[in-house]
Tab-separated table of C-alpha atoms in Angstrom:
chain	number	residue	atom	x	y	z
A	1	MET	CA	-0.362	-0.127	-0.207
A	2	ILE	CA	3.100	1.835	0.738
A	3	PHE	CA	4.488	1.336	-2.319
A	4	ARG	CA	1.751	2.478	-4.057
A	5	TYR	CA	1.078	5.615	-2.651
A	6	ASN	CA	4.770	6.479	-3.101
A	7	ILE	CA	4.259	6.145	-6.939
A	8	CYS	CA	1.779	8.056	-6.966
A	9	ILE	CA	3.470	10.970	-5.599
A	10	VAL	CA	5.706	10.301	-8.058
A	11	LEU	CA	3.744	10.329	-10.821
A	12	LEU	CA	2.110	13.413	-9.309
A	13	VAL	CA	4.771	15.361	-8.855
A	14	VAL	CA	6.134	14.082	-12.396
A	15	LEU	CA	2.733	15.663	-13.548
A	16	SER	CA	3.189	18.902	-11.775
A	17	ILE	CA	6.951	19.302	-13.144
A	18	TRP	CA	6.015	19.251	-16.665
A	19	ALA	CA	2.806	21.084	-16.449
A	20	SER	CA	5.578	23.859	-14.644
A	21	ILE	CA	7.541	23.484	-17.900
A	22	GLU	CA	4.558	23.663	-20.146
A	23	GLY	CA	3.946	27.164	-18.235
A	24	ARG	CA	0.732	25.631	-16.973
A	25	SER	CA	-0.385	24.795	-13.720
A	26	ILE	CA	-1.969	20.749	-13.675
A	27	SER	CA	-5.451	22.128	-11.674
A	28	ARG	CA	-5.192	24.120	-15.058
A	29	PHE	CA	-4.294	21.171	-17.347
A	30	LEU	CA	-7.246	19.436	-16.444
A	31	THR	CA	-9.184	22.261	-16.755
A	32	ASP	CA	-7.955	23.071	-20.050
A	33	GLU	CA	-8.593	19.207	-21.618
A	34	THR	CA	-12.004	18.619	-20.038
A	35	VAL	CA	-14.086	21.168	-20.316
A	36	GLY	CA	-17.171	20.548	-22.316
A	37	THR	CA	-18.262	22.213	-25.297
A	38	LYS	CA	-17.118	26.097	-26.138
A	39	TRP	CA	-20.139	28.351	-27.264
A	40	ALA	CA	-19.243	31.519	-28.930
A	41	VAL	CA	-22.369	34.952	-29.443
A	42	LEU	CA	-20.761	37.574	-31.675
A	43	VAL	CA	-22.609	40.680	-32.394
A	44	ALA	CA	-22.295	43.740	-34.265
A	45	GLY	CA	-24.678	46.078	-33.516
A	46	SER	CA	-25.152	48.655	-36.330
A	47	HIS	CA	-25.681	49.677	-39.744
A	48	GLY	CA	-24.336	52.065	-42.174
A	49	TRP	CA	-20.750	52.137	-44.787
A	50	TRP	CA	-19.293	54.827	-42.160
A	51	ASN	CA	-19.500	52.114	-38.925
A	52	TYR	CA	-18.259	49.499	-41.310
A	53	ARG	CA	-15.224	48.832	-37.721
A	54	HIS	CA	-18.200	46.758	-36.177
A	55	GLN	CA	-18.548	44.375	-39.196
A	56	ALA	CA	-15.097	44.099	-39.443
A	57	ASP	CA	-14.602	43.419	-35.612
A	58	VAL	CA	-17.234	40.353	-35.459
A	59	CYS	CA	-15.976	39.316	-38.496
A	60	HIS	CA	-12.413	38.887	-36.728
A	61	ALA	CA	-13.368	37.419	-34.129
A	62	TYR	CA	-15.231	34.597	-35.995
A	63	GLN	CA	-11.807	33.744	-37.767
A	64	ILE	CA	-9.909	33.475	-35.029
A	65	LEU	CA	-12.146	31.705	-33.372
A	66	LYS	CA	-12.489	29.585	-36.279
A	67	LYS	CA	-8.904	29.402	-36.553
A	68	GLY	CA	-8.903	28.109	-32.702
A	69	GLY	CA	-11.136	25.039	-33.384
A	70	LEU	CA	-14.583	26.323	-32.283
A	71	LYS	CA	-17.362	24.919	-35.222
A	72	ASP	CA	-19.797	27.341	-36.787
A	73	GLU	CA	-22.632	25.597	-34.839
A	74	ASN	CA	-20.957	26.461	-31.894
A	75	ILE	CA	-21.098	30.163	-32.827
A	76	ILE	CA	-23.596	32.780	-33.420
A	77	VAL	CA	-23.407	35.732	-35.212
A	78	PHE	CA	-25.655	39.170	-35.768
A	79	MET	CA	-24.961	41.731	-38.142
A	80	TYR	CA	-26.425	43.312	-40.446
A	81	ASP	CA	-23.876	42.436	-43.454
A	82	ASP	CA	-24.729	45.746	-45.553
A	83	ILE	CA	-20.474	46.278	-45.795
A	84	ALA	CA	-18.941	43.445	-47.394
A	85	ASN	CA	-21.238	44.275	-50.477
A	86	ASN	CA	-21.706	47.697	-49.969
A	87	THR	CA	-21.610	50.510	-53.481
A	88	MET	CA	-18.910	52.362	-51.446
A	89	ASN	CA	-16.722	49.173	-50.678
A	90	PRO	CA	-13.474	49.790	-52.683
A	91	ARG	CA	-13.229	45.662	-52.070
A	92	PRO	CA	-16.205	44.150	-52.898
A	93	GLY	CA	-17.037	40.776	-51.207
A	94	VAL	CA	-13.969	41.353	-48.850
A	95	ILE	CA	-14.279	43.340	-45.367
A	96	ILE	CA	-10.596	44.242	-43.340
A	97	ASN	CA	-9.634	44.788	-40.185
A	98	ASN	CA	-6.736	45.900	-40.469
A	99	PRO	CA	-4.022	47.904	-42.271
A	100	HIS	CA	-2.555	44.629	-43.224
A	101	GLY	CA	-5.803	44.383	-45.690
A	102	GLN	CA	-6.866	40.529	-44.659
A	103	ASN	CA	-10.178	39.592	-45.905
A	104	VAL	CA	-12.009	38.256	-42.312
A	105	TYR	CA	-15.390	38.352	-43.772
A	106	LYS	CA	-15.319	34.753	-45.801
A	107	GLY	CA	-17.034	31.973	-44.682
A	108	VAL	CA	-18.718	34.358	-41.634
A	109	PRO	CA	-22.400	32.580	-40.761
A	110	LYS	CA	-25.492	34.750	-41.440
A	111	ASP	CA	-26.864	33.553	-37.841
A	112	TYR	CA	-28.798	37.320	-38.118
A	113	VAL	CA	-29.609	39.936	-40.374
A	114	GLY	CA	-30.535	42.873	-41.485
A	115	LYS	CA	-33.119	43.673	-38.890
A	116	ASP	CA	-33.094	40.705	-37.665
A	117	VAL	CA	-30.059	42.283	-35.520
A	118	SER	CA	-32.747	43.067	-32.094
A	119	ALA	CA	-31.964	42.863	-28.579
A	120	ASP	CA	-35.297	40.566	-28.692
A	121	ASN	CA	-33.205	38.071	-30.671
A	122	PHE	CA	-30.246	38.129	-29.185
A	123	PHE	CA	-31.217	38.076	-25.348
A	124	ASN	CA	-33.379	34.637	-26.972
A	125	VAL	CA	-30.623	32.981	-28.098
A	126	ILE	CA	-28.701	33.644	-25.066
A	127	LEU	CA	-31.599	32.210	-22.593
A	128	ALA	CA	-32.039	28.928	-26.107
A	129	ASN	CA	-35.655	30.465	-26.354
A	130	LYS	CA	-35.930	29.433	-30.227
A	131	SER	CA	-39.598	30.301	-30.069
A	132	GLY	CA	-38.888	33.133	-29.212
A	133	ILE	CA	-37.285	34.102	-32.002
A	134	THR	CA	-38.165	36.277	-35.034
A	135	GLY	CA	-36.026	35.852	-38.294
A	136	GLY	CA	-32.864	34.752	-38.590
A	137	ASN	CA	-31.752	30.453	-38.754
A	138	GLY	CA	-33.092	30.150	-35.362
A	139	LYS	CA	-29.480	29.343	-33.535
A	140	VAL	CA	-29.365	29.070	-30.286
A	141	LEU	CA	-27.160	28.762	-27.489
A	142	LYS	CA	-27.772	25.352	-26.665
A	143	SER	CA	-24.896	25.264	-23.592
A	144	GLY	CA	-24.890	22.697	-20.942
A	145	PRO	CA	-23.634	23.127	-17.758
A	146	ASN	CA	-20.143	22.019	-18.298
A	147	ASP	CA	-20.135	24.219	-21.701
A	148	HIS	CA	-17.525	27.527	-21.781
A	149	ILE	CA	-19.449	30.808	-23.690
A	150	PHE	CA	-17.764	33.797	-24.884
A	151	ILE	CA	-20.217	36.075	-25.876
A	152	TYR	CA	-18.375	39.341	-27.750
A	153	TYR	CA	-20.532	42.747	-28.552
A	154	VAL	CA	-19.625	45.278	-30.566
A	155	ASP	CA	-20.947	49.264	-31.002
A	156	HIS	CA	-22.355	51.997	-30.799
A	157	GLY	CA	-23.287	53.014	-26.371
A	158	GLY	CA	-23.924	55.530	-23.871
A	159	PRO	CA	-24.895	55.308	-20.485
A	160	GLY	CA	-26.636	52.077	-19.387
A	161	ILE	CA	-28.114	51.692	-22.935
A	162	LEU	CA	-26.083	49.696	-25.893
A	163	SER	CA	-27.521	50.152	-29.298
A	164	MET	CA	-29.152	48.314	-31.955
A	165	PRO	CA	-29.938	48.954	-35.600
A	166	THR	CA	-33.340	49.538	-34.164
A	167	GLY	CA	-34.108	50.281	-30.492
A	168	PHE	CA	-31.815	49.834	-27.386
A	169	MET	CA	-30.427	47.677	-25.373
A	170	TYR	CA	-30.506	48.817	-21.585
A	171	ALA	CA	-28.492	47.194	-19.173
A	172	LYS	CA	-30.516	45.917	-16.342
A	173	ASP	CA	-32.498	43.541	-19.250
A	174	LEU	CA	-29.278	42.193	-20.317
A	175	THR	CA	-28.030	41.331	-16.360
A	176	ASP	CA	-31.675	39.905	-16.149
A	177	VAL	CA	-30.629	37.365	-19.331
A	178	LEU	CA	-27.511	36.867	-17.708
A	179	LYS	CA	-29.193	35.921	-13.948
A	180	LYS	CA	-31.717	34.016	-15.820
A	181	LYS	CA	-28.882	32.346	-17.716
A	182	HIS	CA	-27.364	31.396	-14.939
A	183	ALA	CA	-30.248	30.214	-13.237
A	184	SER	CA	-30.862	27.836	-16.032
A	185	GLY	CA	-28.381	25.677	-15.404
A	186	THR	CA	-26.774	25.642	-18.934
A	187	TYR	CA	-23.521	26.612	-18.305
A	188	ASN	CA	-19.806	26.368	-16.635
A	189	LYS	CA	-18.382	30.262	-16.971
A	190	LEU	CA	-19.610	32.738	-19.400
A	191	VAL	CA	-17.282	35.790	-20.099
A	192	PHE	CA	-17.943	38.984	-21.741
A	193	TYR	CA	-16.030	41.678	-24.316
A	194	LEU	CA	-17.781	44.846	-24.210
A	195	GLU	CA	-17.111	47.679	-26.908
A	196	SER	CA	-18.754	50.613	-26.421
A	197	CYS	CA	-18.856	53.844	-25.257
A	198	GLU	CA	-19.759	54.492	-22.083
A	199	SER	CA	-19.476	50.597	-21.336
A	200	GLY	CA	-18.533	50.125	-17.761
A	201	SER	CA	-22.490	51.315	-17.416
A	202	MET	CA	-23.865	48.333	-18.350
A	203	PHE	CA	-22.456	46.252	-15.674
A	204	ASP	CA	-21.369	48.677	-12.640
A	205	GLY	CA	-23.596	48.083	-9.674
A	206	LEU	CA	-25.150	45.382	-11.518
A	207	LEU	CA	-24.118	42.144	-11.963
A	208	PRO	CA	-23.762	40.903	-9.089
A	209	LYS	CA	-21.139	37.967	-8.123
A	210	GLY	CA	-21.730	34.688	-7.792
A	211	LEU	CA	-22.773	33.820	-12.190
A	212	ASN	CA	-19.734	33.143	-13.234
A	213	ILE	CA	-19.728	35.494	-15.267
A	214	TYR	CA	-16.407	37.560	-15.947
A	215	VAL	CA	-16.900	40.476	-17.927
A	216	THR	CA	-14.213	43.568	-19.456
A	217	THR	CA	-15.727	46.038	-21.379
A	218	ALA	CA	-13.665	49.388	-23.254
A	219	SER	CA	-14.401	52.284	-20.944
A	220	LYS	CA	-15.462	53.331	-17.455
A	221	PRO	CA	-19.311	54.104	-16.877
A	222	ASN	CA	-19.097	57.759	-18.053
A	223	GLU	CA	-15.641	56.998	-20.554
A	224	ASP	CA	-16.290	57.051	-24.248
A	225	SER	CA	-14.332	53.772	-26.615
A	226	TRP	CA	-12.598	54.584	-29.740
A	227	GLY	CA	-12.231	53.239	-33.721
A	228	THR	CA	-8.556	52.791	-34.855
A	229	TYR	CA	-6.776	52.396	-37.975
A	230	CYS	CA	-8.776	55.533	-38.867
A	231	GLY	CA	-7.846	56.738	-42.442
A	232	GLN	CA	-6.647	60.468	-42.188
A	233	VAL	CA	-9.060	63.384	-43.525
A	234	SER	CA	-7.003	65.813	-44.897
A	235	ALA	CA	-2.655	66.286	-44.402
A	236	SER	CA	-3.664	68.811	-41.803
A	237	ASP	CA	-4.602	65.867	-39.191
A	238	PRO	CA	-2.566	62.978	-40.938
A	239	CYS	CA	-1.949	58.899	-40.346
A	240	LEU	CA	1.681	59.066	-39.458
A	241	VAL	CA	2.447	54.728	-39.363
A	242	GLU	CA	-0.108	52.247	-39.472
A	243	CYS	CA	-3.101	54.084	-41.476
A	244	SER	CA	-5.764	52.005	-42.988
A	245	PRO	CA	-5.818	51.938	-47.237
A	246	PRO	CA	-6.207	54.889	-49.411
A	247	GLU	CA	-8.931	53.834	-50.569
A	248	PHE	CA	-10.461	53.740	-47.475
A	249	LYS	CA	-9.677	57.153	-46.308
A	250	GLY	CA	-12.388	58.256	-43.443
A	251	LEU	CA	-13.554	54.973	-41.962
A	252	CYS	CA	-12.033	53.234	-39.431
A	253	LEU	CA	-11.333	49.772	-39.670
A	254	GLY	CA	-11.578	48.230	-36.282
A	255	ASP	CA	-12.670	49.605	-32.466
A	256	LEU	CA	-9.269	50.273	-29.975
A	257	TYR	CA	-10.024	47.642	-27.130
A	258	SER	CA	-11.546	44.748	-29.625
A	259	VAL	CA	-8.313	45.158	-32.247
A	260	ALA	CA	-6.131	45.352	-28.917
A	261	TRP	CA	-7.917	41.237	-27.698
A	262	MET	CA	-7.917	40.080	-31.114
A	263	GLU	CA	-4.528	40.918	-32.224
A	264	ASP	CA	-3.032	39.751	-28.664
A	265	SER	CA	-5.614	36.227	-28.940
A	266	GLU	CA	-3.373	35.880	-32.233
A	267	ALA	CA	0.104	36.905	-31.397
A	268	GLN	CA	0.082	34.444	-27.946
A	269	ASP	CA	-0.230	31.111	-26.579
A	270	ARG	CA	-3.804	30.705	-25.963
A	271	ARG	CA	-2.803	27.265	-23.966
A	272	THR	CA	-0.193	29.289	-21.040
A	273	GLU	CA	-2.431	33.467	-21.530
A	274	THR	CA	-5.144	33.711	-19.016
A	275	LEU	CA	-8.104	35.960	-19.817
A	276	GLY	CA	-5.978	38.580	-16.611
A	277	ASP	CA	-2.782	38.696	-19.056
A	278	GLN	CA	-5.164	39.710	-21.827
A	279	TYR	CA	-7.231	42.028	-19.736
A	280	ASN	CA	-3.666	43.773	-18.875
A	281	VAL	CA	-2.650	43.465	-22.176
A	282	ILE	CA	-5.703	45.713	-23.851
A	283	ALA	CA	-5.721	47.828	-20.880
A	284	LYS	CA	-2.486	49.267	-21.580
A	285	ARG	CA	-3.018	49.281	-25.469
A	286	THR	CA	-6.574	51.079	-25.065
A	287	ALA	CA	-5.419	53.100	-21.952
A	288	ALA	CA	-6.706	56.906	-21.983
A	289	ASN	CA	-3.582	59.026	-23.204
A	290	LEU	CA	-4.210	63.163	-23.730
A	291	ALA	CA	-5.035	62.527	-27.144
A	292	TYR	CA	-7.214	59.042	-27.315
A	293	GLY	CA	-8.090	56.308	-24.579
A	294	SER	CA	-10.378	54.482	-22.060
A	295	HIS	CA	-9.848	52.715	-18.992
A	296	VAL	CA	-10.698	49.423	-19.512
A	297	MET	CA	-12.382	47.651	-16.817
A	298	GLN	CA	-13.429	44.173	-15.378
A	299	TYR	CA	-16.877	43.358	-13.377
A	300	GLY	CA	-18.572	40.103	-12.776
A	301	ASP	CA	-16.130	37.350	-10.980
A	302	THR	CA	-13.282	38.155	-11.908
A	303	GLY	CA	-11.137	35.077	-10.244
A	304	ILE	CA	-11.843	33.494	-13.510
A	305	SER	CA	-9.311	35.642	-15.043
A	306	VAL	CA	-6.888	33.257	-14.097
A	307	ASP	CA	-8.643	30.751	-17.034
A	308	ALA	CA	-6.949	30.285	-19.880
A	309	LEU	CA	-7.863	32.120	-23.488
A	310	PHE	CA	-8.178	28.424	-24.336
A	311	GLN	CA	-11.258	27.415	-22.557
A	312	TYR	CA	-13.020	30.417	-23.992
A	313	MET	CA	-11.407	31.090	-27.473
A	314	GLY	CA	-9.883	27.506	-28.825
A	315	ALA	CA	-6.333	27.306	-29.522
A	316	ALA	CA	-4.759	27.736	-32.803
A	317	SER	CA	-0.751	28.406	-33.892
A	318	VAL	CA	0.338	32.141	-33.344
A	319	ASN	CA	0.436	34.729	-36.076
A	320	HIS	CA	3.681	36.429	-34.989
A	321	SER	CA	3.047	39.474	-37.123
A	322	TYR	CA	1.060	40.913	-35.089
A	323	VAL	CA	3.487	40.527	-32.069
A	324	SER	CA	4.919	43.963	-31.828
A	325	MET	CA	1.583	46.177	-30.872
A	326	ASN	CA	1.692	47.858	-27.853
A	327	PHE	CA	2.387	50.933	-29.586
A	328	LYS	CA	0.694	54.128	-28.675
A	329	SER	CA	1.013	56.504	-31.512
A	330	SER	CA	1.290	54.267	-34.586
A	331	SER	CA	-2.389	54.747	-36.029
A	332	GLN	CA	-4.980	57.573	-36.512
A	333	ASN	CA	-7.345	56.593	-33.693
A	334	VAL	CA	-10.902	58.792	-33.743
A	335	ASN	CA	-13.445	58.784	-30.517
A	336	GLN	CA	-16.666	56.455	-31.564
A	337	ARG	CA	-18.883	59.523	-30.793
A	338	ASP	CA	-17.216	61.411	-33.593
A	339	ALA	CA	-17.073	58.668	-36.328
A	340	GLU	CA	-19.326	59.950	-38.032
A	341	LEU	CA	-18.131	63.232	-38.366
A	342	PHE	CA	-14.354	61.962	-39.329
A	343	TYR	CA	-16.650	60.012	-42.191
A	344	LEU	CA	-18.603	62.795	-43.689
A	345	LYS	CA	-15.249	65.173	-43.579
A	346	SER	CA	-13.260	62.695	-44.698
A	347	LYS	CA	-16.340	62.738	-47.906
A	348	TYR	CA	-16.467	66.707	-47.958
A	349	GLU	CA	-12.543	66.500	-48.756
A	350	ASP	CA	-12.697	64.577	-51.605
A	351	ALA	CA	-15.642	65.614	-53.578
A	352	PRO	CA	-14.426	68.033	-56.534
A	353	GLU	CA	-14.872	71.209	-55.718
A	354	GLY	CA	-18.795	72.422	-57.160
A	355	SER	CA	-19.809	69.264	-58.068
A	356	ASP	CA	-22.676	67.845	-57.099
A	357	GLU	CA	-21.574	65.432	-54.132
A	358	HIS	CA	-19.548	68.682	-53.167
A	359	PHE	CA	-22.992	70.340	-51.993
A	360	LYS	CA	-24.670	67.024	-51.456
A	361	THR	CA	-22.025	66.215	-48.641
A	362	ARG	CA	-21.628	69.801	-47.566
A	363	ALA	CA	-25.246	69.537	-46.406
A	364	GLU	CA	-25.513	66.242	-44.964
A	365	LEU	CA	-22.330	67.687	-42.700
A	366	THR	CA	-23.687	71.021	-41.901
A	367	LYS	CA	-27.230	69.073	-41.312
A	368	THR	CA	-25.065	66.445	-38.780
A	369	MET	CA	-23.625	69.217	-37.081
A	370	ALA	CA	-26.276	70.902	-36.593
A	371	HIS	CA	-28.551	68.363	-35.543
A	372	ARG	CA	-25.386	67.138	-32.537
A	373	SER	CA	-25.966	71.621	-31.224
A	374	GLN	CA	-29.711	70.725	-31.197
A	375	VAL	CA	-29.966	67.712	-29.088
A	376	ASP	CA	-27.270	69.776	-26.614
A	377	ARG	CA	-28.879	72.428	-26.349
A	378	SER	CA	-32.552	70.545	-25.764
A	379	ILE	CA	-31.435	68.502	-22.534
A	380	GLU	CA	-29.744	71.864	-20.886
A	381	HIS	CA	-32.692	73.253	-22.265
A	382	LEU	CA	-35.243	70.716	-20.163
A	383	ALA	CA	-32.873	70.332	-17.284
A	384	GLU	CA	-32.898	74.230	-16.727
A	385	LEU	CA	-36.246	74.005	-16.526
A	386	LEU	CA	-36.604	71.240	-14.338
A	387	PHE	CA	-33.922	72.146	-12.059
A	388	GLY	CA	-32.860	76.319	-12.950
A	389	ALA	CA	-30.162	77.154	-14.564
A	390	GLU	CA	-27.163	76.580	-12.188
A	391	LYS	CA	-28.780	73.283	-10.466
A	392	GLY	CA	-29.853	71.533	-13.813
A	393	ASN	CA	-26.301	71.953	-15.210
A	394	GLU	CA	-24.523	70.546	-12.586
A	395	LEU	CA	-27.279	67.596	-12.580
A	396	LEU	CA	-26.395	66.813	-16.075
A	397	LYS	CA	-23.191	66.280	-15.144
A	398	THR	CA	-23.664	64.084	-12.479
A	399	VAL	CA	-21.752	60.532	-12.149
A	400	ARG	CA	-22.447	58.332	-9.674
A	401	PRO	CA	-19.455	56.558	-8.172
A	402	ALA	CA	-18.677	53.081	-8.568
A	403	GLY	CA	-20.981	50.051	-7.707
A	404	GLN	CA	-23.940	52.564	-8.039
A	405	PRO	CA	-26.483	51.912	-11.187
A	406	LEU	CA	-26.288	54.280	-13.982
A	407	VAL	CA	-30.444	54.515	-12.511
A	408	ASP	CA	-32.462	53.687	-9.614
A	409	ASN	CA	-35.910	52.909	-12.136
A	410	TRP	CA	-34.991	51.445	-14.436
A	411	ASP	CA	-38.858	51.795	-16.369
A	412	CYS	CA	-38.660	55.869	-15.160
A	413	LEU	CA	-35.144	55.463	-18.041
A	414	LYS	CA	-37.131	53.848	-20.536
A	415	PHE	CA	-40.063	56.154	-20.506
A	416	TYR	CA	-37.792	58.878	-19.940
A	417	VAL	CA	-36.523	58.553	-23.166
A	418	LYS	CA	-39.189	57.792	-25.571
A	419	THR	CA	-40.759	60.975	-24.198
A	420	PHE	CA	-37.795	63.210	-25.124
A	421	GLU	CA	-37.058	61.407	-28.723
A	422	ALA	CA	-40.606	61.378	-29.008
A	423	GLN	CA	-40.743	65.406	-29.171
A	424	CYS	CA	-36.498	65.974	-29.470
A	425	GLY	CA	-36.160	63.174	-31.568
A	426	LYS	CA	-33.970	60.217	-32.344
A	427	LEU	CA	-30.674	59.812	-29.751
A	428	THR	CA	-28.068	59.088	-32.306
A	429	SER	CA	-24.881	57.384	-31.389
A	430	TYR	CA	-23.606	61.055	-31.240
A	431	GLY	CA	-26.514	62.144	-28.502
A	432	LYS	CA	-26.938	58.574	-26.669
A	433	LYS	CA	-24.042	61.012	-24.231
A	434	HIS	CA	-27.153	62.267	-22.526
A	435	ILE	CA	-28.362	59.635	-21.251
A	436	ARG	CA	-27.104	60.031	-17.879
A	437	GLY	CA	-28.658	63.408	-17.914
A	438	ILE	CA	-32.717	61.795	-18.590
A	439	ALA	CA	-31.414	59.121	-15.775
A	440	ASN	CA	-29.900	61.363	-13.631
A	441	ILE	CA	-33.431	63.281	-13.957
A	442	CYS	CA	-35.206	59.959	-12.893
A	443	ASN	CA	-32.723	60.100	-9.595
A	444	ALA	CA	-33.931	63.579	-8.552
A	445	GLY	CA	-37.355	62.185	-8.730
A	446	ILE	CA	-39.708	64.448	-11.438
A	447	GLU	CA	-42.704	62.880	-12.794
A	448	SER	CA	-44.026	61.953	-15.259
A	449	GLU	CA	-46.005	64.598	-16.439
A	450	GLN	CA	-43.650	67.432	-15.237
A	451	MET	CA	-41.372	65.859	-17.334
A	452	THR	CA	-43.943	66.206	-20.648
A	453	ALA	CA	-44.742	68.980	-19.769
A	454	ALA	CA	-40.786	70.451	-20.170
A	455	THR	CA	-39.656	68.276	-22.864
A	456	ALA	CA	-42.605	69.662	-24.276
A	457	GLN	CA	-41.628	73.412	-23.393
A	458	ALA	CA	-37.718	72.895	-23.993
A	459	CYS	CA	-38.623	70.601	-27.672
A	460	PRO	CA	-41.664	73.132	-29.156
A	461	ILE	CA	-42.687	70.941	-32.168
């Protein structure tokens, strides 16, 4: 008996030494090899040519997971699919996510496209509620209790909301769905990567620990996120190193946080690099400075960050062409809220002087800028009517302490956003930043009758 015991100890020591040489502990080795099915849900929630980068990000993510060994039956893709074959595309049928120009569109599943890219479909896919799906091919997240899930979402956003081609997705609704998924016992661990402006507000104060969910976001609850690999607008606004090809002038090929995690995933051995390691790489590359950047955040069960990337993304051969990527000023970066203006200014610069295109683009640019000013004035006037000039201005800028959700009453926020949009016009990717101000109106206890009357006065039709 003692002899057998000693033999077992020796074997464990040998295995431990071997695992250490490979850069992994025994526990991680065993977890890697015994994990159930790997699932992924990839979402680009925007549409329109100037939002090229979002679908490019999602297509690139698909290629990484596919090369990592995930099967198409276990990868669910949401994207409007209006980029690859857009008449504006200088490379028809091709989407690139970095200046080197690999086609990331090839082979990407068309699970949910066009109007089927919706919050309801996204929620029903997560919950495997096939009967609740509208359109699409009906693919849902049929995960089991031993499975690992990776969700990657990239889009415009605002405080407490994510955009969809039509409508919003609210933070409270998202976390409620994640709680239901956990209660169903149909996953082991879930990792969620989110790129949008104010993306931290989707989880801060809302996502509890104990759900076996680990989240990283591109920005703090009160920060914008950034596009990258953007083509210059003019000679006075140059891109010096990693520039998009000339035919993509005015577009961003990717988003800073998204490109950071994907290029790191291709450059490192995903069997040894952990989620925490990748978080540090992303945070360093995305870090806020005087010119651009944001603070990458973590939420949920951060202990999951010791897991190897392989457990969620699969493993593939290392692509050494992406190794030297922790540079700061290598590419043009554009605030996501300004990406539309960046595109329109470029289009205006390129149009021949005096041409129809020149006048048309100038009108479009003027209209966009006027709308931004109008929504700024409307929300400021609304706050002044409700609270007075000084207090109203202060309320609009108030940011709750970390750990508190954006708003106490989410039904109030939904109703007041609808009230504001009905009277003052739809909130664009720029205007969505003002949702924090509307949330603060709810938090101040303003009654619906007051809100309706003040909105009508602030934005008379």
